[in-house]
CSV table of C-alpha atoms in Angstrom, one decimal:
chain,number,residue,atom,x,y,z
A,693,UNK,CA,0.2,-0.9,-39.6
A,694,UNK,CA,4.3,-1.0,-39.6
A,695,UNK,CA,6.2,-2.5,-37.4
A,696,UNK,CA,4.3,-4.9,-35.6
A,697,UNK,CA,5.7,-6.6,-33.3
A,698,UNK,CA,5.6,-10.8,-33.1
A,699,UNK,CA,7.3,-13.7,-30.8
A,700,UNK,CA,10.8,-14.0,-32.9
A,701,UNK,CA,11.3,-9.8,-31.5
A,702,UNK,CA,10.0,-9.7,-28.4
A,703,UNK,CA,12.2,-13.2,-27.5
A,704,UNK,CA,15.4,-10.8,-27.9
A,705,UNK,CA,14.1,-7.7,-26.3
A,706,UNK,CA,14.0,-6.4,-22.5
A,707,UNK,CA,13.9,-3.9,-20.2
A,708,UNK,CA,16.9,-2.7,-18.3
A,709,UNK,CA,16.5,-2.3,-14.6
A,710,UNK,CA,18.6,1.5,-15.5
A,711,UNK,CA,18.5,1.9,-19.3
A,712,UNK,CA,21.5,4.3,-18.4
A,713,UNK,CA,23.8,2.0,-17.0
A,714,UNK,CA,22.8,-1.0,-19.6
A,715,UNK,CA,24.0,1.9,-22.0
A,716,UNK,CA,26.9,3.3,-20.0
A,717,UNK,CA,28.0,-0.9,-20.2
A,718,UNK,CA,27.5,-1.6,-24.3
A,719,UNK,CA,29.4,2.0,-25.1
A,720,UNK,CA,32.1,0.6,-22.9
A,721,UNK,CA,32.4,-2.9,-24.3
A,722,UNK,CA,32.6,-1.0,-28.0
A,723,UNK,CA,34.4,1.6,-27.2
A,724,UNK,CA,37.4,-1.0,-26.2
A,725,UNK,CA,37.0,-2.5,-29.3
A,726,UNK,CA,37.5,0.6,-31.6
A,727,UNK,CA,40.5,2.0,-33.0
A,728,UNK,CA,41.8,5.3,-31.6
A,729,UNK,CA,41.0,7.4,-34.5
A,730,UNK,CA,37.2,6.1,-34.9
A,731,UNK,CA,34.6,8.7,-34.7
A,732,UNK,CA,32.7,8.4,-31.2
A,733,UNK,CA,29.2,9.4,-32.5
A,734,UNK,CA,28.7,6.3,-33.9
A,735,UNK,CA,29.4,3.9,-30.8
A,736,UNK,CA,26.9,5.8,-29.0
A,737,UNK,CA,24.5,5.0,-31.1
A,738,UNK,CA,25.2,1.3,-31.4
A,739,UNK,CA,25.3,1.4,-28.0
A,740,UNK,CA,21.5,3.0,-28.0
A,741,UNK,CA,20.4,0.3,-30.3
A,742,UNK,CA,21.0,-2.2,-28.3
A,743,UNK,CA,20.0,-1.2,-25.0
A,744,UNK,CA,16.8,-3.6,-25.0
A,745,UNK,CA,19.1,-6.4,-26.2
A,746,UNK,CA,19.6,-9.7,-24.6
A,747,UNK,CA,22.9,-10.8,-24.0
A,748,UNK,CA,26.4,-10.1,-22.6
A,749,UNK,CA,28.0,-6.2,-23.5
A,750,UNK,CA,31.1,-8.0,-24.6
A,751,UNK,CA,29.0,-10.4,-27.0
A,752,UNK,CA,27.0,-8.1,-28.4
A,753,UNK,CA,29.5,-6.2,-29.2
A,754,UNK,CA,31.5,-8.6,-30.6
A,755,UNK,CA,28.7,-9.9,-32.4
A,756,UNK,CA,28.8,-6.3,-33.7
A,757,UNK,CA,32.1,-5.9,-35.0
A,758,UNK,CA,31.8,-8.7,-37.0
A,759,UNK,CA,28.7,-7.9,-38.8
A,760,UNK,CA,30.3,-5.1,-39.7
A,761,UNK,CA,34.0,-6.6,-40.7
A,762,UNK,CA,31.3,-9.0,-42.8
A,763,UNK,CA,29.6,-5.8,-44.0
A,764,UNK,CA,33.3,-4.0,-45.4
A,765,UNK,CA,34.3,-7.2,-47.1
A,766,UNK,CA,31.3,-6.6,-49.5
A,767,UNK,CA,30.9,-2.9,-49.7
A,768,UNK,CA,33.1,-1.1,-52.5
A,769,UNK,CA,35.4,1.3,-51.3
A,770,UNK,CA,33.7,3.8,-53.0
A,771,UNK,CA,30.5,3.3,-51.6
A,772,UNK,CA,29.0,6.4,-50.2
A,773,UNK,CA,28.1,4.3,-47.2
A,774,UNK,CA,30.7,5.4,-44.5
A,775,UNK,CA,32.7,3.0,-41.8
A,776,UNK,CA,30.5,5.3,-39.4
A,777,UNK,CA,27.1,4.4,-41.0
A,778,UNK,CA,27.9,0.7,-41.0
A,779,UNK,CA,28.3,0.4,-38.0
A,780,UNK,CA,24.9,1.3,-37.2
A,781,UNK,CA,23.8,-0.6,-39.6
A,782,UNK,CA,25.5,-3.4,-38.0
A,783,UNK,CA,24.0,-3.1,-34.7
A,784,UNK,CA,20.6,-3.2,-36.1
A,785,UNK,CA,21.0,-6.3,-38.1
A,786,UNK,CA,22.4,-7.7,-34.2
A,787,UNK,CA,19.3,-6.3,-32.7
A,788,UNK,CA,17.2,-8.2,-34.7
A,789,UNK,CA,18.9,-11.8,-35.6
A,790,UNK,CA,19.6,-10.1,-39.3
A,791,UNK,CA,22.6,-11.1,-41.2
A,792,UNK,CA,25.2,-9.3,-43.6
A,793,UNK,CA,25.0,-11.3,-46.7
A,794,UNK,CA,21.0,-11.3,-46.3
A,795,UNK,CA,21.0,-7.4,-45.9
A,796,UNK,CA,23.4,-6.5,-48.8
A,797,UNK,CA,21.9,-9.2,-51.1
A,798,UNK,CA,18.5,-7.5,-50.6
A,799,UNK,CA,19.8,-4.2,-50.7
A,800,UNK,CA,21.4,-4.8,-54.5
A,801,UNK,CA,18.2,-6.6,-55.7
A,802,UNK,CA,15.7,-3.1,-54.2
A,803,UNK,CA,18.6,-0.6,-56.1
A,804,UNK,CA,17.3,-2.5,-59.3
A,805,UNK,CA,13.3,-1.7,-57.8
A,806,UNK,CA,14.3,1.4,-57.1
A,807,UNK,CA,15.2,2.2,-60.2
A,808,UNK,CA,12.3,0.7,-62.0
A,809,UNK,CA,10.4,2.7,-60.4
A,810,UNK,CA,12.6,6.3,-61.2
A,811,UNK,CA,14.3,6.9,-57.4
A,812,UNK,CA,17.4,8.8,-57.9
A,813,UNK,CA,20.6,6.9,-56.6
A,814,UNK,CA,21.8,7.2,-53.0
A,815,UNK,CA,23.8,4.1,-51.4
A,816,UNK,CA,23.4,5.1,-48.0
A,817,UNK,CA,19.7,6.4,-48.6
A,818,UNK,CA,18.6,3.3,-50.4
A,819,UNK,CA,20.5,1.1,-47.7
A,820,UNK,CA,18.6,2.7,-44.7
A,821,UNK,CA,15.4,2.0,-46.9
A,822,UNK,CA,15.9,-0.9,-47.2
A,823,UNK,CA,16.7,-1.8,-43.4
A,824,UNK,CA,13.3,0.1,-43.0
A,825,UNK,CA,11.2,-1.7,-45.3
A,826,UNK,CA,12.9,-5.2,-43.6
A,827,UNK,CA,11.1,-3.7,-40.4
A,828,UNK,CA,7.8,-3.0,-41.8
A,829,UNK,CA,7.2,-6.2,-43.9
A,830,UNK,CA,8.8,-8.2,-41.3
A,831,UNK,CA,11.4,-10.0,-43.1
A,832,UNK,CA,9.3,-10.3,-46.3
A,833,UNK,CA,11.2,-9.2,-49.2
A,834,UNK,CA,9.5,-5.8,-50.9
A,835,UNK,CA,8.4,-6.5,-54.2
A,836,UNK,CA,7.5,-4.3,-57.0
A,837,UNK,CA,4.1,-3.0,-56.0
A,838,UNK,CA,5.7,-1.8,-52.3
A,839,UNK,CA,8.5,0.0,-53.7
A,840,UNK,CA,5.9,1.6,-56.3
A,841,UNK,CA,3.4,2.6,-53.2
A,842,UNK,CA,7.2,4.3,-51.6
A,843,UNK,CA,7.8,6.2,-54.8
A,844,UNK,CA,4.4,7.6,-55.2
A,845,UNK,CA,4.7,9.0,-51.2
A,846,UNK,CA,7.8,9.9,-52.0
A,847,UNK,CA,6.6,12.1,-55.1
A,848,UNK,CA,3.4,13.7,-52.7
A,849,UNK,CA,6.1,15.0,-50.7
A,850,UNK,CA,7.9,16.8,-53.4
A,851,UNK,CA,4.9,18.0,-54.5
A,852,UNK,CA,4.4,20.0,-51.6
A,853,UNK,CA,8.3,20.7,-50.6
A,854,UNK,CA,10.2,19.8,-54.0
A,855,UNK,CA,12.8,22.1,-52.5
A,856,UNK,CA,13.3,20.3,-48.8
A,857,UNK,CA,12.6,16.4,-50.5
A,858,UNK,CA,15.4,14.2,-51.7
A,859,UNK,CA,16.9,10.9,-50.9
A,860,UNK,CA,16.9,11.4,-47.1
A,861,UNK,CA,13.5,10.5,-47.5
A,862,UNK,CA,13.3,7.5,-49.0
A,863,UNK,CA,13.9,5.7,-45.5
A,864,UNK,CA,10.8,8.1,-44.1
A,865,UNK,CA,8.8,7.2,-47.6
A,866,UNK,CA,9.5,3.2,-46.3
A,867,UNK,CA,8.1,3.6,-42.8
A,868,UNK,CA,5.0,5.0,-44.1
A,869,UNK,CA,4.2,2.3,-47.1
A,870,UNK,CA,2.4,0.4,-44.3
A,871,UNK,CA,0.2,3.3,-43.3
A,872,UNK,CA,-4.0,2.9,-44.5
A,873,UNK,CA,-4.7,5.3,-47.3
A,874,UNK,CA,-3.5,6.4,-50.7
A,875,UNK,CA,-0.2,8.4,-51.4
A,876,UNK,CA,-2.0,11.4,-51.9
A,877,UNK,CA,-4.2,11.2,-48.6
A,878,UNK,CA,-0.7,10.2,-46.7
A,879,UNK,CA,0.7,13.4,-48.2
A,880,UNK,CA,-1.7,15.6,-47.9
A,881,UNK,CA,-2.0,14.4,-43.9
A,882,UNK,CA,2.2,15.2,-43.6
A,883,UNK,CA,1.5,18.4,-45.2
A,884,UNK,CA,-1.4,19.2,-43.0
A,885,UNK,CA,1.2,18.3,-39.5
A,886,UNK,CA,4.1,20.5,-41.0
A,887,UNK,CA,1.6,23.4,-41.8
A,888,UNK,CA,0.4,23.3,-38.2
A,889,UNK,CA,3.2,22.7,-36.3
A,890,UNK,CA,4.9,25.6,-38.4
A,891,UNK,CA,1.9,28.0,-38.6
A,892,UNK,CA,0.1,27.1,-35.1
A,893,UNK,CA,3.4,26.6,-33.4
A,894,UNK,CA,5.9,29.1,-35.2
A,895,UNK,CA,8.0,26.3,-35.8
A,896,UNK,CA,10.9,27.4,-38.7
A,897,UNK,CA,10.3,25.9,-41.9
A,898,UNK,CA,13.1,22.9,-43.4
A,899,UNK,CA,14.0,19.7,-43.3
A,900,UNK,CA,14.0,19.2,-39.8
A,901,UNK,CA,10.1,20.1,-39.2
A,902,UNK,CA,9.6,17.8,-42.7
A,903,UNK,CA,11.2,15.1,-40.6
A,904,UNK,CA,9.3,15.4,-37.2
A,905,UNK,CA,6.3,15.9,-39.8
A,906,UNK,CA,6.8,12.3,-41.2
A,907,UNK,CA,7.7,10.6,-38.1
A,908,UNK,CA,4.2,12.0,-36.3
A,909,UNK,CA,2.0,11.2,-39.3
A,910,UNK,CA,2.6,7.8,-38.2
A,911,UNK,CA,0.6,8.4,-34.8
A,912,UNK,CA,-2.2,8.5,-37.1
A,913,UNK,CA,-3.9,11.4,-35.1
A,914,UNK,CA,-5.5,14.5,-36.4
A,915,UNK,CA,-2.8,17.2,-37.7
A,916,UNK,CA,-3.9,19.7,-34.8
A,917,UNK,CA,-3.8,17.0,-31.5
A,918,UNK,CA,-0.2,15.7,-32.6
A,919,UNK,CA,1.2,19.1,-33.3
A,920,UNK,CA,-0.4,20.4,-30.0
A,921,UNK,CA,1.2,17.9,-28.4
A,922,UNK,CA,4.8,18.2,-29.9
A,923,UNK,CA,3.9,21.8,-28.9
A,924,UNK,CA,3.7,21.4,-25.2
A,925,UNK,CA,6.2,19.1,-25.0
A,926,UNK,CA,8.3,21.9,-26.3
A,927,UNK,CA,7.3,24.2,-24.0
A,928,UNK,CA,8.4,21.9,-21.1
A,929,UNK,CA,11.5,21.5,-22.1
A,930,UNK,CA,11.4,25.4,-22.5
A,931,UNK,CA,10.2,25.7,-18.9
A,932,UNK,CA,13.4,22.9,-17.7
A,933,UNK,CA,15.6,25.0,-19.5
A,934,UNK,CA,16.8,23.7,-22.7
A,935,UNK,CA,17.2,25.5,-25.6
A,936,UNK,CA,14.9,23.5,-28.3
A,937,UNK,CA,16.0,24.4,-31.6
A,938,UNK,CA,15.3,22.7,-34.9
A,939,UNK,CA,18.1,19.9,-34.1
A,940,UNK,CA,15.7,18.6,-31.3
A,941,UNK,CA,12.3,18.5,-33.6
A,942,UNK,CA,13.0,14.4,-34.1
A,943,UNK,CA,13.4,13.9,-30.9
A,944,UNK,CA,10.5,15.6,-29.4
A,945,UNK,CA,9.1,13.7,-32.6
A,946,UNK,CA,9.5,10.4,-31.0
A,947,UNK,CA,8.3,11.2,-27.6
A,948,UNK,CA,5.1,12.3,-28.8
A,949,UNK,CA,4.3,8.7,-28.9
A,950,UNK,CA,4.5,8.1,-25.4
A,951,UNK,CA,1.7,7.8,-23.5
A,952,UNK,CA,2.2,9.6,-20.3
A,953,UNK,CA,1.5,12.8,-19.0
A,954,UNK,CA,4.2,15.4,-20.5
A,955,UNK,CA,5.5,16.1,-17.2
A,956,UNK,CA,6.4,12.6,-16.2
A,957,UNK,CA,8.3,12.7,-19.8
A,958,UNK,CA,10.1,16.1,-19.3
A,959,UNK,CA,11.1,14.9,-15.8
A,960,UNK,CA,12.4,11.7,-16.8
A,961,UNK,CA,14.4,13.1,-20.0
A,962,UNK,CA,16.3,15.7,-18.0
A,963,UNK,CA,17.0,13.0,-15.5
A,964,UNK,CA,18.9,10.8,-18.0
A,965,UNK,CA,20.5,14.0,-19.3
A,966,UNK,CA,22.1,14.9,-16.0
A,967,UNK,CA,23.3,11.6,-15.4
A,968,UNK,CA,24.5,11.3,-18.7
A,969,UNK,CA,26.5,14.7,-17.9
A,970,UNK,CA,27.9,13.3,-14.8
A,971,UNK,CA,29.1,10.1,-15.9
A,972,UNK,CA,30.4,10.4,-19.2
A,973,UNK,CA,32.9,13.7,-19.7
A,974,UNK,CA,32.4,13.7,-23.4
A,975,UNK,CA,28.7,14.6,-23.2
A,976,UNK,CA,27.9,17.9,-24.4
A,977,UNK,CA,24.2,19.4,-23.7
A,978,UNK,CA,23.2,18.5,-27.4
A,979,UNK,CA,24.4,14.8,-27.3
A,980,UNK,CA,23.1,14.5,-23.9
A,981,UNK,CA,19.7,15.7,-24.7
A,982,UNK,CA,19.2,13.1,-27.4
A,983,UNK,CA,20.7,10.2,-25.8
A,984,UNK,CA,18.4,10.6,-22.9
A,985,UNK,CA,15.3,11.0,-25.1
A,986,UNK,CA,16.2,8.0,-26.4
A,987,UNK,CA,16.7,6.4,-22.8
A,988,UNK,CA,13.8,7.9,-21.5
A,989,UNK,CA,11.8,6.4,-24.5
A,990,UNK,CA,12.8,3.0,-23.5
A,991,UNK,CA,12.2,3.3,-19.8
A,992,UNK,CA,8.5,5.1,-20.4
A,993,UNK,CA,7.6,2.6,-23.1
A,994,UNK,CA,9.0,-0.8,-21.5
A,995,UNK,CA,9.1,-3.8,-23.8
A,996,UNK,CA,6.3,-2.4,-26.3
A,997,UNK,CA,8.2,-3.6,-29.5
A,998,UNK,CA,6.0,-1.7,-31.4
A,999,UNK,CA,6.6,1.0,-29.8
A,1000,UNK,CA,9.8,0.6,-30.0
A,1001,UNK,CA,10.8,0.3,-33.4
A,1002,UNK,CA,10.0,4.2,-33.4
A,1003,UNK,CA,13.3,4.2,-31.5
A,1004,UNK,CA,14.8,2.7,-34.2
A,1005,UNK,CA,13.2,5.1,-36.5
A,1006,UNK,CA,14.9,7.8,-34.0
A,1007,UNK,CA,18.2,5.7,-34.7
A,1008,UNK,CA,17.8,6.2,-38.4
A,1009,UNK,CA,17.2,10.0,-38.6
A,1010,UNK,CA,20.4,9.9,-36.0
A,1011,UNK,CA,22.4,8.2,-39.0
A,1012,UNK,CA,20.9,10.5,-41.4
A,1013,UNK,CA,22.2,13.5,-39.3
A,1014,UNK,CA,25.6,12.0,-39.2
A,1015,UNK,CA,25.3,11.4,-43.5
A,1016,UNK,CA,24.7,15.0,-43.6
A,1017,UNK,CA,26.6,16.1,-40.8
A,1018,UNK,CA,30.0,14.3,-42.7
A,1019,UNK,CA,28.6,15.8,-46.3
A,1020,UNK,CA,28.6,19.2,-45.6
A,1021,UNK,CA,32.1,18.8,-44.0
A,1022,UNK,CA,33.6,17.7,-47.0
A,1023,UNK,CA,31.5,20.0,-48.9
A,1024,UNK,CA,33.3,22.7,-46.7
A,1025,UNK,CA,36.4,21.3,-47.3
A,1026,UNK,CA,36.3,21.2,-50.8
A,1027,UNK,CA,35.5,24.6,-51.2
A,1028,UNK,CA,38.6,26.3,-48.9
């Protein structure tokens, strides 16, 4: 099974007394070390990542910033991976005792696996991958018959969505190499969530329900109990008033996994989210929402590391909203 957990993690992980104000304390500490014209969106989620992290918010995010000045030194300027990505990437790599030259050496030896085994090119695809595949191997580099086993999950997906599947996948292809049973079963069980959580539940088609399709395949339950239960979770957020649209699928995704009644986790969610509201001026209902699912995940699952790494896994579909997010903008711009 990925991402079990073993002494070397749980040794740097804890839980907050007030996951909000551990949060509210890290985004602080980075936020005074950024320049003026850095995008926010990615300090908040550093700051997330490292909410169940030992140590000081001034060392950790010092620790941080130089991961990251490590990580631009190496990365060519015309590298599709952003200043915003990397510095998500850095606080992972902080989170769990990883280093720069480790992570990039490892990520140019997989690009020559990757294409051995025919995966288009994607530097910031390929680099989440690979920070995936560092999770579920636990440390042990991916050899040739892994990153075949990802290619061949990879190609059951298109088979079924050629049209939604591309590189965004290949980090959700590398959480589920670990998973019992052969591509085509694994498929076929994604296929057989997405179909019921978008003909049972009247869920819109696209990439966002492929996503959330991925991510709850990993539960390993029947396609019908997981998507009931992403259904009623839905439906009481519905009934506490917030608008769920497709841009809230991962995150109802993740909760899924929490093993409480939905209630406690709808009441503990909005909690965080009006807090949030109240304390930091910059927090709009959407960014809210999905920091305090991610803060509610940490106070309803504890220090559960394997648990946990689904909130990295919630991290990484964050970065791959803000890859797509900054793509189409350009896109947009390109074309006025």
């Amino acid at each position: 099974m990925p991402f079990r957990s073993d002494a070397q993690e749980t040794a740097h992980h804890y839980l907050p007394a007030d996951p909000l104000s551990r949060f509210i304390a890290l985004h602080g500490a980075l936020e005074a070390s950024s320049r003026w014209w850095q995008d926010g969106i990615p300090l908040r989620l550093a700051a997330i990542t490292m909410v169940t992290s030992r140590g000081e918010p001034t060392a950790i995010s010092a620790a941080i910033r130089a991961v990251d000045e490590e990580m631009q030194a190496r990365i060519p300027w015309y590298s599709g991976i952003s200043a915003s990505v990397r510095l998500i990437l850095s606080a992972q790599l902080v989170k769990y005792g990883d280093t720069a030259d480790a992570f990039l050496d490892e990520v140019e030896r997989m690009r020559g696996l990757f294409r051995e085994v025919g995966l288009r090119r994607d530097d910031v695809h390929e680099a989440l991958a690979v920070l995936v595949l560092r999770r579920v191997l636990r440390g042990e580099p991916a050899d040739l018959e892994v990153v075949s086993r990802m290619a061949a999950i990879y190609e059951e997906m298109k088979r079924y969505h050629w049209f939604l599947t591309g590189p965004e996948d290949f980090p959700a292809c590398a959480m589920l190499v670990g998973r019992p049973g052969t591509p085509e079963e694994i498929g076929a069980g994604i296929e057989a969530i997405y179909q019921a959580l978008h003909r049972g539940a009247g869920l819109w088609q696209g990439d966002p329900l492929q996503t959330a399709a991925n991510v709850l395949y990993l539960s390993g339950l029947e396609a019908s109990e997981i998507a009931e239960r992403f259904t009623l979770l839905m439906q009481g957020f519905r009934d506490a008033g917030v608008r769920m649209g497709q841009r809230e699928y991962d995150e109802l995704a993740i909760l899924c996994f929490v093993a409480q009644p939905i209630p406690t986790i709808v009441a503990s969610v909005m909690e965080f989210t009006q807090r949030l509201k109240a304390a930091l001026s910059w927090t709009s209902q959407a960014s809210a929402f999905n920091l305090a699912a991610s803060l509610a995940f940490v106070r309803l699952v504890g220090t559960d590391v394997e648990l946990g790494a689904l909130a990295d896994a919630k991290l990484l579909l964050d970065m791959q909203a803000i890859v797509a997010a900054r793509a189409a903008a350009a896109g947009a711009a390109a074309a006025s």
